[in-house]
Amino acid sequence: MDDACGLVVIGLDPGSRVTGYGIIRELSGQVSLVETGTIRTPVKKQMSTRLGVIHSRIAELIGSHCPVEAAIESVFVSKSATSALKLGQARGAAMAACAVAGLSVAEYEPSKVKKNLVGVGNAPKDQVAFMVAQTLGVKKPDWAEDASDALAIAICHLNERRMRRLTGR
């Protein structure tokens, strides 16, 4: 919902150990940072506990900032089946928190996010981080890599949303 408060979007870069999040607002064509950070799970605890931490923390963020849409990194091929399964479970916990709050969740491949922000799908992370900072007008960002990735996903979503609106898709 675009209104006087703008459109608030949460971007998520899920991981079983660290989940990055970035909340941004678009108002009158200007994008600004609301909050960003990471959710670190207790690695020595059972996976169910770690997934609960991801779910509950994202639910808290949604409750605090009232985003109207969410964007998440889509699954990519992992080095091992175990890693892929854990990543999928973390994505599921994040997506469930969004769904319970009634948010639609858009999914973007890492190469699409990079191409959207930098212009090439294989851009290095530091170039993506630079473009995130430029877009948000942050001079010296001190956020973690996972948080930067989550912000990139959120910015990509706003760009894609704008393009769909312009092209009527």
Tab-separated table of N, CA and C in Angstrom:
chain	number	residue	atom	x	y	z
A	1	MET	N	0.833	-1.179	0.000
A	1	MET	CA	0.000	0.000	0.000
A	1	MET	C	0.876	1.240	0.000
A	2	ASP	N	0.778	2.006	-1.046
A	2	ASP	CA	1.490	3.273	-1.110
A	2	ASP	C	0.585	4.336	-0.488
A	3	ASP	N	1.043	4.989	0.544
A	3	ASP	CA	0.297	6.078	1.148
A	3	ASP	C	1.281	7.140	1.624
A	4	ALA	N	0.838	7.990	2.510
A	4	ALA	CA	1.695	9.073	2.989
A	4	ALA	C	2.930	8.551	3.715
A	5	CYS	N	2.872	7.318	4.195
A	5	CYS	CA	4.016	6.732	4.905
A	5	CYS	C	4.959	6.002	3.951
A	6	GLY	N	4.550	5.805	2.727
A	6	GLY	CA	5.382	5.114	1.760
A	6	GLY	C	5.168	3.612	1.782
A	7	LEU	N	5.918	2.947	0.942
A	7	LEU	CA	5.861	1.501	0.804
A	7	LEU	C	7.032	0.898	1.563
A	8	VAL	N	6.747	0.070	2.549
A	8	VAL	CA	7.794	-0.557	3.348
A	8	VAL	C	7.932	-2.011	2.893
A	9	VAL	N	9.191	-2.418	2.631
A	9	VAL	CA	9.498	-3.764	2.155
A	9	VAL	C	10.586	-4.355	3.047
A	10	ILE	N	10.448	-5.645	3.359
A	10	ILE	CA	11.499	-6.345	4.082
A	10	ILE	C	12.180	-7.314	3.118
A	11	GLY	N	13.503	-7.238	3.068
A	11	GLY	CA	14.308	-8.161	2.267
A	11	GLY	C	14.985	-9.154	3.203
A	12	LEU	N	15.057	-10.411	2.776
A	12	LEU	CA	15.610	-11.463	3.631
A	12	LEU	C	16.641	-12.291	2.882
A	13	ASP	N	17.780	-12.499	3.538
A	13	ASP	CA	18.839	-13.371	3.024
A	13	ASP	C	18.980	-14.490	4.055
A	14	PRO	N	18.211	-15.571	3.890
A	14	PRO	CA	18.146	-16.587	4.929
A	14	PRO	C	19.365	-17.499	4.995
A	15	GLY	N	19.656	-17.928	6.201
A	15	GLY	CA	20.703	-18.900	6.456
A	15	GLY	C	20.424	-19.552	7.795
A	16	SER	N	20.859	-20.785	7.984
A	16	SER	CA	20.559	-21.476	9.241
A	16	SER	C	21.384	-20.921	10.407
A	17	ARG	N	22.523	-20.334	10.111
A	17	ARG	CA	23.347	-19.724	11.165
A	17	ARG	C	23.117	-18.220	11.258
A	18	VAL	N	23.082	-17.558	10.094
A	18	VAL	CA	22.893	-16.108	10.040
A	18	VAL	C	21.874	-15.789	8.958
A	19	THR	N	20.844	-15.050	9.340
A	19	THR	CA	19.852	-14.561	8.385
A	19	THR	C	19.964	-13.046	8.355
A	20	GLY	N	20.197	-12.516	7.168
A	20	GLY	CA	20.254	-11.066	7.023
A	20	GLY	C	18.868	-10.518	6.748
A	21	TYR	N	18.611	-9.315	7.261
A	21	TYR	CA	17.348	-8.648	6.952
A	21	TYR	C	17.624	-7.189	6.636
A	22	GLY	N	16.783	-6.640	5.793
A	22	GLY	CA	16.872	-5.228	5.454
A	22	GLY	C	15.478	-4.689	5.232
A	23	ILE	N	15.151	-3.621	5.914
A	23	ILE	CA	13.830	-3.016	5.780
A	23	ILE	C	14.037	-1.633	5.182
A	24	ILE	N	13.352	-1.398	4.063
A	24	ILE	CA	13.487	-0.125	3.367
A	24	ILE	C	12.108	0.470	3.101
A	25	ARG	N	12.108	1.772	2.852
A	25	ARG	CA	10.863	2.492	2.561
A	25	ARG	C	11.047	3.269	1.261
A	26	GLU	N	10.026	3.203	0.408
A	26	GLU	CA	10.002	4.032	-0.792
A	26	GLU	C	8.873	5.038	-0.637
A	27	LEU	N	9.221	6.299	-0.724
A	27	LEU	CA	8.252	7.377	-0.612
A	27	LEU	C	8.558	8.399	-1.691
A	28	SER	N	7.609	8.653	-2.542
A	28	SER	CA	7.770	9.612	-3.641
A	28	SER	C	9.008	9.310	-4.486
A	29	GLY	N	9.243	8.038	-4.752
A	29	GLY	CA	10.369	7.631	-5.598
A	29	GLY	C	11.713	7.582	-4.904
A	30	GLN	N	11.776	7.981	-3.640
A	30	GLN	CA	13.021	7.950	-2.880
A	30	GLN	C	13.034	6.717	-1.975
A	31	VAL	N	14.160	6.018	-1.984
A	31	VAL	CA	14.302	4.830	-1.154
A	31	VAL	C	15.170	5.175	0.049
A	32	SER	N	14.717	4.765	1.233
A	32	SER	CA	15.498	5.045	2.441
A	32	SER	C	15.576	3.797	3.316
A	33	LEU	N	16.616	3.764	4.121
A	33	LEU	CA	16.848	2.670	5.048
A	33	LEU	C	15.990	2.858	6.294
A	34	VAL	N	15.308	1.790	6.687
A	34	VAL	CA	14.544	1.792	7.928
A	34	VAL	C	15.351	1.069	9.000
A	35	GLU	N	15.742	-0.181	8.711
A	35	GLU	CA	16.542	-0.959	9.653
A	35	GLU	C	17.200	-2.105	8.892
A	36	THR	N	18.370	-2.481	9.344
A	36	THR	CA	19.039	-3.652	8.780
A	36	THR	C	19.846	-4.330	9.871
A	37	GLY	N	20.122	-5.601	9.656
A	37	GLY	CA	20.897	-6.339	10.643
A	37	GLY	C	20.900	-7.826	10.335
A	38	THR	N	21.296	-8.590	11.330
A	38	THR	CA	21.347	-10.040	11.173
A	38	THR	C	20.678	-10.723	12.353
A	39	ILE	N	20.159	-11.893	12.066
A	39	ILE	CA	19.596	-12.761	13.087
A	39	ILE	C	20.567	-13.924	13.211
A	40	ARG	N	21.223	-14.022	14.336
A	40	ARG	CA	22.190	-15.102	14.564
A	40	ARG	C	21.536	-16.158	15.435
A	41	THR	N	21.580	-17.387	14.952
A	41	THR	CA	20.944	-18.471	15.699
A	41	THR	C	21.972	-19.169	16.575
A	42	PRO	N	21.514	-19.788	17.659
A	42	PRO	CA	22.440	-20.514	18.550
A	42	PRO	C	22.881	-21.825	17.886
A	43	VAL	N	24.081	-21.836	17.300
A	43	VAL	CA	24.533	-22.950	16.463
A	43	VAL	C	24.640	-24.285	17.201
A	44	LYS	N	24.767	-24.258	18.506
A	44	LYS	CA	24.886	-25.518	19.255
A	44	LYS	C	23.513	-26.097	19.629
A	45	LYS	N	22.453	-25.372	19.300
A	45	LYS	CA	21.095	-25.833	19.613
A	45	LYS	C	20.543	-26.674	18.461
A	46	GLN	N	19.444	-27.367	18.737
A	46	GLN	CA	18.779	-28.164	17.702
A	46	GLN	C	18.287	-27.260	16.579
A	47	MET	N	18.174	-27.850	15.402
A	47	MET	CA	17.730	-27.087	14.239
A	47	MET	C	16.335	-26.493	14.473
A	48	SER	N	15.468	-27.212	15.142
A	48	SER	CA	14.122	-26.693	15.392
A	48	SER	C	14.177	-25.405	16.221
A	49	THR	N	15.070	-25.337	17.174
A	49	THR	CA	15.243	-24.131	17.992
A	49	THR	C	15.746	-22.986	17.131
A	50	ARG	N	16.717	-23.266	16.277
A	50	ARG	CA	17.287	-22.235	15.401
A	50	ARG	C	16.229	-21.692	14.436
A	51	LEU	N	15.406	-22.590	13.889
A	51	LEU	CA	14.340	-22.156	12.980
A	51	LEU	C	13.307	-21.319	13.717
A	52	GLY	N	13.041	-21.678	14.971
A	52	GLY	CA	12.127	-20.889	15.788
A	52	GLY	C	12.639	-19.481	16.026
A	53	VAL	N	13.950	-19.355	16.217
A	53	VAL	CA	14.561	-18.033	16.400
A	53	VAL	C	14.375	-17.192	15.137
A	54	ILE	N	14.637	-17.791	13.989
A	54	ILE	CA	14.474	-17.069	12.717
A	54	ILE	C	13.031	-16.610	12.569
A	55	HIS	N	12.106	-17.528	12.754
A	55	HIS	CA	10.680	-17.211	12.592
A	55	HIS	C	10.236	-16.105	13.550
A	56	SER	N	10.552	-16.264	14.831
A	56	SER	CA	10.063	-15.291	15.815
A	56	SER	C	10.700	-13.917	15.642
A	57	ARG	N	11.981	-13.873	15.298
A	57	ARG	CA	12.641	-12.565	15.121
A	57	ARG	C	12.093	-11.836	13.897
A	58	ILE	N	11.847	-12.573	12.810
A	58	ILE	CA	11.257	-11.939	11.622
A	58	ILE	C	9.844	-11.473	11.930
A	59	ALA	N	9.094	-12.264	12.676
A	59	ALA	CA	7.746	-11.853	13.075
A	59	ALA	C	7.800	-10.560	13.894
A	60	GLU	N	8.779	-10.442	14.788
A	60	GLU	CA	8.950	-9.216	15.578
A	60	GLU	C	9.240	-8.023	14.675
A	61	LEU	N	10.143	-8.220	13.704
A	61	LEU	CA	10.488	-7.134	12.778
A	61	LEU	C	9.273	-6.686	11.971
A	62	ILE	N	8.487	-7.648	11.523
A	62	ILE	CA	7.278	-7.326	10.764
A	62	ILE	C	6.306	-6.556	11.648
A	63	GLY	N	6.155	-6.991	12.889
A	63	GLY	CA	5.271	-6.295	13.816
A	63	GLY	C	5.726	-4.876	14.116
A	64	SER	N	7.024	-4.675	14.191
A	64	SER	CA	7.569	-3.348	14.518
A	64	SER	C	7.519	-2.361	13.361
A	65	HIS	N	7.748	-2.866	12.127
A	65	HIS	CA	7.912	-1.957	10.993
A	65	HIS	C	6.790	-2.022	9.960
A	66	CYS	N	5.892	-2.967	10.105
A	66	CYS	CA	4.710	-3.089	9.246
A	66	CYS	C	5.009	-3.068	7.749
A	67	PRO	N	5.956	-3.888	7.277
A	67	PRO	CA	6.154	-3.940	5.826
A	67	PRO	C	4.899	-4.505	5.164
A	68	VAL	N	4.694	-4.147	3.916
A	68	VAL	CA	3.520	-4.647	3.197
A	68	VAL	C	3.893	-5.728	2.189
A	69	GLU	N	5.191	-5.872	1.920
A	69	GLU	CA	5.671	-6.913	1.015
A	69	GLU	C	7.022	-7.407	1.510
A	70	ALA	N	7.347	-8.625	1.087
A	70	ALA	CA	8.633	-9.215	1.452
A	70	ALA	C	9.312	-9.742	0.204
A	71	ALA	N	10.634	-9.778	0.250
A	71	ALA	CA	11.430	-10.346	-0.842
A	71	ALA	C	12.508	-11.208	-0.210
A	72	ILE	N	12.772	-12.352	-0.828
A	72	ILE	CA	13.708	-13.313	-0.259
A	72	ILE	C	14.575	-13.892	-1.365
A	73	GLU	N	15.791	-14.255	-0.994
A	73	GLU	CA	16.671	-14.901	-1.963
A	73	GLU	C	16.149	-16.302	-2.239
A	74	SER	N	16.076	-16.664	-3.515
A	74	SER	CA	15.593	-17.999	-3.867
A	74	SER	C	16.698	-19.024	-3.689
A	75	VAL	N	16.298	-20.278	-3.690
A	75	VAL	CA	17.238	-21.375	-3.482
A	75	VAL	C	18.233	-21.425	-4.637
A	76	PHE	N	19.466	-21.682	-4.304
A	76	PHE	CA	20.494	-21.889	-5.322
A	76	PHE	C	21.191	-23.201	-5.013
A	77	VAL	N	21.943	-23.719	-5.965
A	77	VAL	CA	22.615	-25.001	-5.779
A	77	VAL	C	23.684	-24.857	-4.709
A	78	SER	N	23.655	-25.759	-3.760
A	78	SER	CA	24.592	-25.713	-2.647
A	78	SER	C	25.664	-26.777	-2.840
A	79	LYS	N	26.712	-26.659	-2.023
A	79	LYS	CA	27.826	-27.609	-2.106
A	79	LYS	C	27.416	-29.011	-1.694
A	80	SER	N	26.491	-29.106	-0.746
A	80	SER	CA	26.078	-30.422	-0.269
A	80	SER	C	24.574	-30.455	-0.055
A	81	ALA	N	24.042	-31.650	-0.064
A	81	ALA	CA	22.614	-31.821	0.165
A	81	ALA	C	22.230	-31.342	1.564
A	82	THR	N	23.094	-31.589	2.544
A	82	THR	CA	22.819	-31.164	3.918
A	82	THR	C	22.729	-29.645	4.007
A	83	SER	N	23.659	-28.948	3.366
A	83	SER	CA	23.636	-27.478	3.369
A	83	SER	C	22.387	-26.955	2.675
A	84	ALA	N	22.035	-27.565	1.556
A	84	ALA	CA	20.844	-27.146	0.816
A	84	ALA	C	19.584	-27.344	1.657
A	85	LEU	N	19.520	-28.459	2.374
A	85	LEU	CA	18.362	-28.741	3.220
A	85	LEU	C	18.252	-27.707	4.342
A	86	LYS	N	19.370	-27.404	5.000
A	86	LYS	CA	19.362	-26.420	6.083
A	86	LYS	C	18.955	-25.040	5.563
A	87	LEU	N	19.464	-24.673	4.395
A	87	LEU	CA	19.103	-23.392	3.799
A	87	LEU	C	17.610	-23.370	3.483
A	88	GLY	N	17.111	-24.461	2.934
A	88	GLY	CA	15.683	-24.546	2.629
A	88	GLY	C	14.823	-24.427	3.877
A	89	GLN	N	15.274	-25.025	4.966
A	89	GLN	CA	14.528	-24.930	6.213
A	89	GLN	C	14.527	-23.494	6.740
A	90	ALA	N	15.666	-22.808	6.644
A	90	ALA	CA	15.746	-21.407	7.087
A	90	ALA	C	14.837	-20.530	6.227
A	91	ARG	N	14.825	-20.783	4.922
A	91	ARG	CA	13.932	-20.042	4.024
A	91	ARG	C	12.481	-20.282	4.413
A	92	GLY	N	12.170	-21.538	4.726
A	92	GLY	CA	10.802	-21.875	5.110
A	92	GLY	C	10.365	-21.145	6.372
A	93	ALA	N	11.242	-21.078	7.359
A	93	ALA	CA	10.916	-20.364	8.602
A	93	ALA	C	10.680	-18.886	8.324
A	94	ALA	N	11.527	-18.298	7.481
A	94	ALA	CA	11.386	-16.878	7.131
A	94	ALA	C	10.104	-16.633	6.342
A	95	MET	N	9.840	-17.496	5.373
A	95	MET	CA	8.642	-17.333	4.550
A	95	MET	C	7.378	-17.548	5.376
A	96	ALA	N	7.414	-18.487	6.306
A	96	ALA	CA	6.247	-18.739	7.162
A	96	ALA	C	5.931	-17.513	8.019
A	97	ALA	N	6.965	-16.858	8.552
A	97	ALA	CA	6.744	-15.645	9.350
A	97	ALA	C	6.068	-14.570	8.501
A	98	CYS	N	6.501	-14.436	7.261
A	98	CYS	CA	5.889	-13.456	6.354
A	98	CYS	C	4.450	-13.839	6.030
A	99	ALA	N	4.220	-15.124	5.746
A	99	ALA	CA	2.882	-15.590	5.383
A	99	ALA	C	1.895	-15.411	6.532
A	100	VAL	N	2.332	-15.720	7.756
A	100	VAL	CA	1.463	-15.560	8.922
A	100	VAL	C	1.049	-14.097	9.071
A	101	ALA	N	1.944	-13.177	8.717
A	101	ALA	CA	1.648	-11.742	8.800
A	101	ALA	C	0.857	-11.241	7.596
A	102	GLY	N	0.597	-12.126	6.633
A	102	GLY	CA	-0.194	-11.739	5.466
A	102	GLY	C	0.589	-11.061	4.358
A	103	LEU	N	1.923	-11.165	4.393
A	103	LEU	CA	2.743	-10.540	3.352
A	103	LEU	C	2.908	-11.463	2.154
A	104	SER	N	2.856	-10.891	0.965
A	104	SER	CA	3.243	-11.661	-0.214
A	104	SER	C	4.774	-11.712	-0.213
A	105	VAL	N	5.327	-12.816	-0.709
A	105	VAL	CA	6.777	-13.001	-0.703
A	105	VAL	C	7.260	-13.221	-2.132
A	106	ALA	N	8.075	-12.299	-2.623
A	106	ALA	CA	8.693	-12.432	-3.939
A	106	ALA	C	10.060	-13.084	-3.770
A	107	GLU	N	10.430	-13.945	-4.712
A	107	GLU	CA	11.710	-14.643	-4.646
A	107	GLU	C	12.595	-14.202	-5.811
A	108	TYR	N	13.882	-13.972	-5.514
A	108	TYR	CA	14.835	-13.526	-6.529
A	108	TYR	C	16.117	-14.333	-6.444
A	109	GLU	N	16.579	-14.789	-7.589
A	109	GLU	CA	17.861	-15.492	-7.656
A	109	GLU	C	18.984	-14.498	-7.419
A	110	PRO	N	20.089	-14.945	-6.811
A	110	PRO	CA	21.211	-14.039	-6.559
A	110	PRO	C	21.702	-13.319	-7.820
A	111	SER	N	21.744	-14.015	-8.947
A	111	SER	CA	22.222	-13.381	-10.182
A	111	SER	C	21.273	-12.283	-10.655
A	112	LYS	N	19.979	-12.452	-10.418
A	112	LYS	CA	19.000	-11.422	-10.797
A	112	LYS	C	19.173	-10.186	-9.927
A	113	VAL	N	19.410	-10.389	-8.641
A	113	VAL	CA	19.624	-9.259	-7.724
A	113	VAL	C	20.867	-8.481	-8.149
A	114	LYS	N	21.948	-9.204	-8.445
A	114	LYS	CA	23.199	-8.559	-8.853
A	114	LYS	C	23.010	-7.795	-10.164
A	115	LYS	N	22.333	-8.401	-11.119
A	115	LYS	CA	22.109	-7.741	-12.414
A	115	LYS	C	21.235	-6.510	-12.233
A	116	ASN	N	20.246	-6.606	-11.370
A	116	ASN	CA	19.335	-5.507	-11.123
A	116	ASN	C	20.050	-4.306	-10.525
A	117	LEU	N	20.970	-4.547	-9.599
A	117	LEU	CA	21.643	-3.443	-8.913
A	117	LEU	C	22.907	-2.962	-9.611
A	118	VAL	N	23.687	-3.910	-10.162
A	118	VAL	CA	25.004	-3.570	-10.716
A	118	VAL	C	25.008	-3.583	-12.240
A	119	GLY	N	24.151	-4.405	-12.829
A	119	GLY	CA	24.111	-4.492	-14.290
A	119	GLY	C	24.660	-5.799	-14.829
A	120	VAL	N	25.309	-6.579	-13.979
A	120	VAL	CA	25.834	-7.883	-14.386
A	120	VAL	C	25.493	-8.915	-13.311
A	121	GLY	N	25.132	-10.117	-13.749
A	121	GLY	CA	24.684	-11.152	-12.842
A	121	GLY	C	25.763	-11.839	-12.033
A	122	ASN	N	27.018	-11.587	-12.378
A	122	ASN	CA	28.110	-12.217	-11.613
A	122	ASN	C	28.948	-11.175	-10.884
A	123	ALA	N	28.343	-10.047	-10.562
A	123	ALA	CA	29.055	-8.972	-9.872
A	123	ALA	C	29.531	-9.447	-8.500
A	124	PRO	N	30.722	-9.003	-8.085
A	124	PRO	CA	31.194	-9.365	-6.740
A	124	PRO	C	30.365	-8.676	-5.659
A	125	LYS	N	30.367	-9.273	-4.486
A	125	LYS	CA	29.557	-8.768	-3.370
A	125	LYS	C	29.901	-7.332	-2.998
A	126	ASP	N	31.167	-6.945	-3.131
A	126	ASP	CA	31.528	-5.576	-2.750
A	126	ASP	C	30.907	-4.550	-3.693
A	127	GLN	N	30.740	-4.913	-4.975
A	127	GLN	CA	30.067	-3.996	-5.911
A	127	GLN	C	28.587	-3.871	-5.569
A	128	VAL	N	27.981	-4.979	-5.224
A	128	VAL	CA	26.570	-4.953	-4.829
A	128	VAL	C	26.413	-4.104	-3.570
A	129	ALA	N	27.280	-4.309	-2.594
A	129	ALA	CA	27.230	-3.534	-1.350
A	129	ALA	C	27.401	-2.037	-1.626
A	130	PHE	N	28.294	-1.688	-2.551
A	130	PHE	CA	28.498	-0.289	-2.921
A	130	PHE	C	27.216	0.308	-3.495
A	131	MET	N	26.557	-0.429	-4.389
A	131	MET	CA	25.324	0.069	-5.003
A	131	MET	C	24.184	0.166	-3.985
A	132	VAL	N	24.150	-0.746	-3.031
A	132	VAL	CA	23.148	-0.667	-1.967
A	132	VAL	C	23.354	0.632	-1.181
A	133	ALA	N	24.588	0.908	-0.793
A	133	ALA	CA	24.892	2.127	-0.039
A	133	ALA	C	24.551	3.375	-0.855
A	134	GLN	N	24.882	3.360	-2.146
A	134	GLN	CA	24.581	4.507	-3.021
A	134	GLN	C	23.073	4.727	-3.114
A	135	THR	N	22.338	3.647	-3.325
A	135	THR	CA	20.880	3.743	-3.468
A	135	THR	C	20.239	4.294	-2.206
A	136	LEU	N	20.742	3.876	-1.057
A	136	LEU	CA	20.159	4.298	0.222
A	136	LEU	C	20.768	5.592	0.757
A	137	GLY	N	21.798	6.106	0.078
A	137	GLY	CA	22.424	7.349	0.514
A	137	GLY	C	23.203	7.216	1.804
A	138	VAL	N	23.774	6.036	2.026
A	138	VAL	CA	24.558	5.794	3.238
A	138	VAL	C	26.033	5.959	2.899
A	139	LYS	N	26.698	6.878	3.580
A	139	LYS	CA	28.091	7.196	3.256
A	139	LYS	C	29.071	6.088	3.631
A	140	LYS	N	29.033	5.654	4.873
A	140	LYS	CA	29.968	4.627	5.344
A	140	LYS	C	29.191	3.510	6.029
A	141	PRO	N	28.644	2.600	5.237
A	141	PRO	CA	27.852	1.526	5.853
A	141	PRO	C	28.726	0.609	6.708
A	142	ASP	N	28.175	0.197	7.829
A	142	ASP	CA	28.908	-0.716	8.700
A	142	ASP	C	28.105	-1.999	8.947
A	143	TRP	N	27.220	-2.305	8.007
A	143	TRP	CA	26.400	-3.494	8.180
A	143	TRP	C	27.118	-4.751	7.695
A	144	ALA	N	26.670	-5.892	8.194
A	144	ALA	CA	27.246	-7.185	7.840
A	144	ALA	C	26.901	-7.545	6.396
A	145	GLU	N	27.684	-8.451	5.823
A	145	GLU	CA	27.466	-8.887	4.439
A	145	GLU	C	26.060	-9.446	4.236
A	146	ASP	N	25.574	-10.226	5.188
A	146	ASP	CA	24.228	-10.797	5.077
A	146	ASP	C	23.164	-9.704	5.089
A	147	ALA	N	23.371	-8.666	5.868
A	147	ALA	CA	22.438	-7.542	5.918
A	147	ALA	C	22.471	-6.778	4.603
A	148	SER	N	23.660	-6.572	4.051
A	148	SER	CA	23.800	-5.905	2.760
A	148	SER	C	23.090	-6.695	1.666
A	149	ASP	N	23.233	-8.014	1.693
A	149	ASP	CA	22.552	-8.859	0.709
A	149	ASP	C	21.036	-8.742	0.840
A	150	ALA	N	20.537	-8.703	2.075
A	150	ALA	CA	19.097	-8.568	2.298
A	150	ALA	C	18.591	-7.220	1.777
A	151	LEU	N	19.356	-6.168	1.998
A	151	LEU	CA	18.982	-4.854	1.466
A	151	LEU	C	18.967	-4.873	-0.059
A	152	ALA	N	19.944	-5.554	-0.653
A	152	ALA	CA	19.992	-5.664	-2.121
A	152	ALA	C	18.740	-6.365	-2.638
A	153	ILE	N	18.307	-7.403	-1.953
A	153	ILE	CA	17.101	-8.132	-2.353
A	153	ILE	C	15.882	-7.220	-2.265
A	154	ALA	N	15.791	-6.435	-1.202
A	154	ALA	CA	14.662	-5.510	-1.039
A	154	ALA	C	14.668	-4.435	-2.122
A	155	ILE	N	15.835	-3.890	-2.432
A	155	ILE	CA	15.944	-2.865	-3.484
A	155	ILE	C	15.589	-3.467	-4.831
A	156	CYS	N	16.085	-4.662	-5.107
A	156	CYS	CA	15.743	-5.363	-6.338
A	156	CYS	C	14.221	-5.503	-6.450
A	157	HIS	N	13.586	-5.866	-5.359
A	157	HIS	CA	12.131	-6.033	-5.376
A	157	HIS	C	11.431	-4.721	-5.726
A	158	LEU	N	11.865	-3.631	-5.122
A	158	LEU	CA	11.250	-2.335	-5.442
A	158	LEU	C	11.458	-1.985	-6.916
A	159	ASN	N	12.659	-2.243	-7.430
A	159	ASN	CA	12.936	-1.974	-8.847
A	159	ASN	C	12.046	-2.816	-9.757
A	160	GLU	N	11.932	-4.111	-9.431
A	160	GLU	CA	11.097	-5.014	-10.231
A	160	GLU	C	9.627	-4.617	-10.133
A	161	ARG	N	9.206	-4.227	-8.966
A	161	ARG	CA	7.819	-3.795	-8.748
A	161	ARG	C	7.516	-2.554	-9.596
A	162	ARG	N	8.435	-1.609	-9.571
A	162	ARG	CA	8.293	-0.388	-10.365
A	162	ARG	C	8.219	-0.721	-11.852
A	163	MET	N	9.081	-1.635	-12.314
A	163	MET	CA	9.105	-2.019	-13.724
A	163	MET	C	7.792	-2.697	-14.127
A	164	ARG	N	7.287	-3.580	-13.280
A	164	ARG	CA	6.007	-4.244	-13.575
A	164	ARG	C	4.883	-3.219	-13.682
A	165	ARG	N	4.880	-2.226	-12.796
A	165	ARG	CA	3.866	-1.198	-12.833
A	165	ARG	C	3.952	-0.378	-14.124
A	166	LEU	N	5.179	-0.069	-14.556
A	166	LEU	CA	5.371	0.711	-15.768
A	166	LEU	C	4.997	-0.057	-17.034
A	167	THR	N	5.273	-1.352	-17.032
A	167	THR	CA	5.013	-2.157	-18.233
A	167	THR	C	3.633	-2.813	-18.216
A	168	GLY	N	2.936	-2.704	-17.085
A	168	GLY	CA	1.602	-3.272	-17.000
A	168	GLY	C	1.580	-4.787	-16.821
A	169	ARG	N	2.680	-5.383	-16.358
A	169	ARG	CA	2.722	-6.824	-16.157
A	169	ARG	C	2.319	-7.206	-14.757
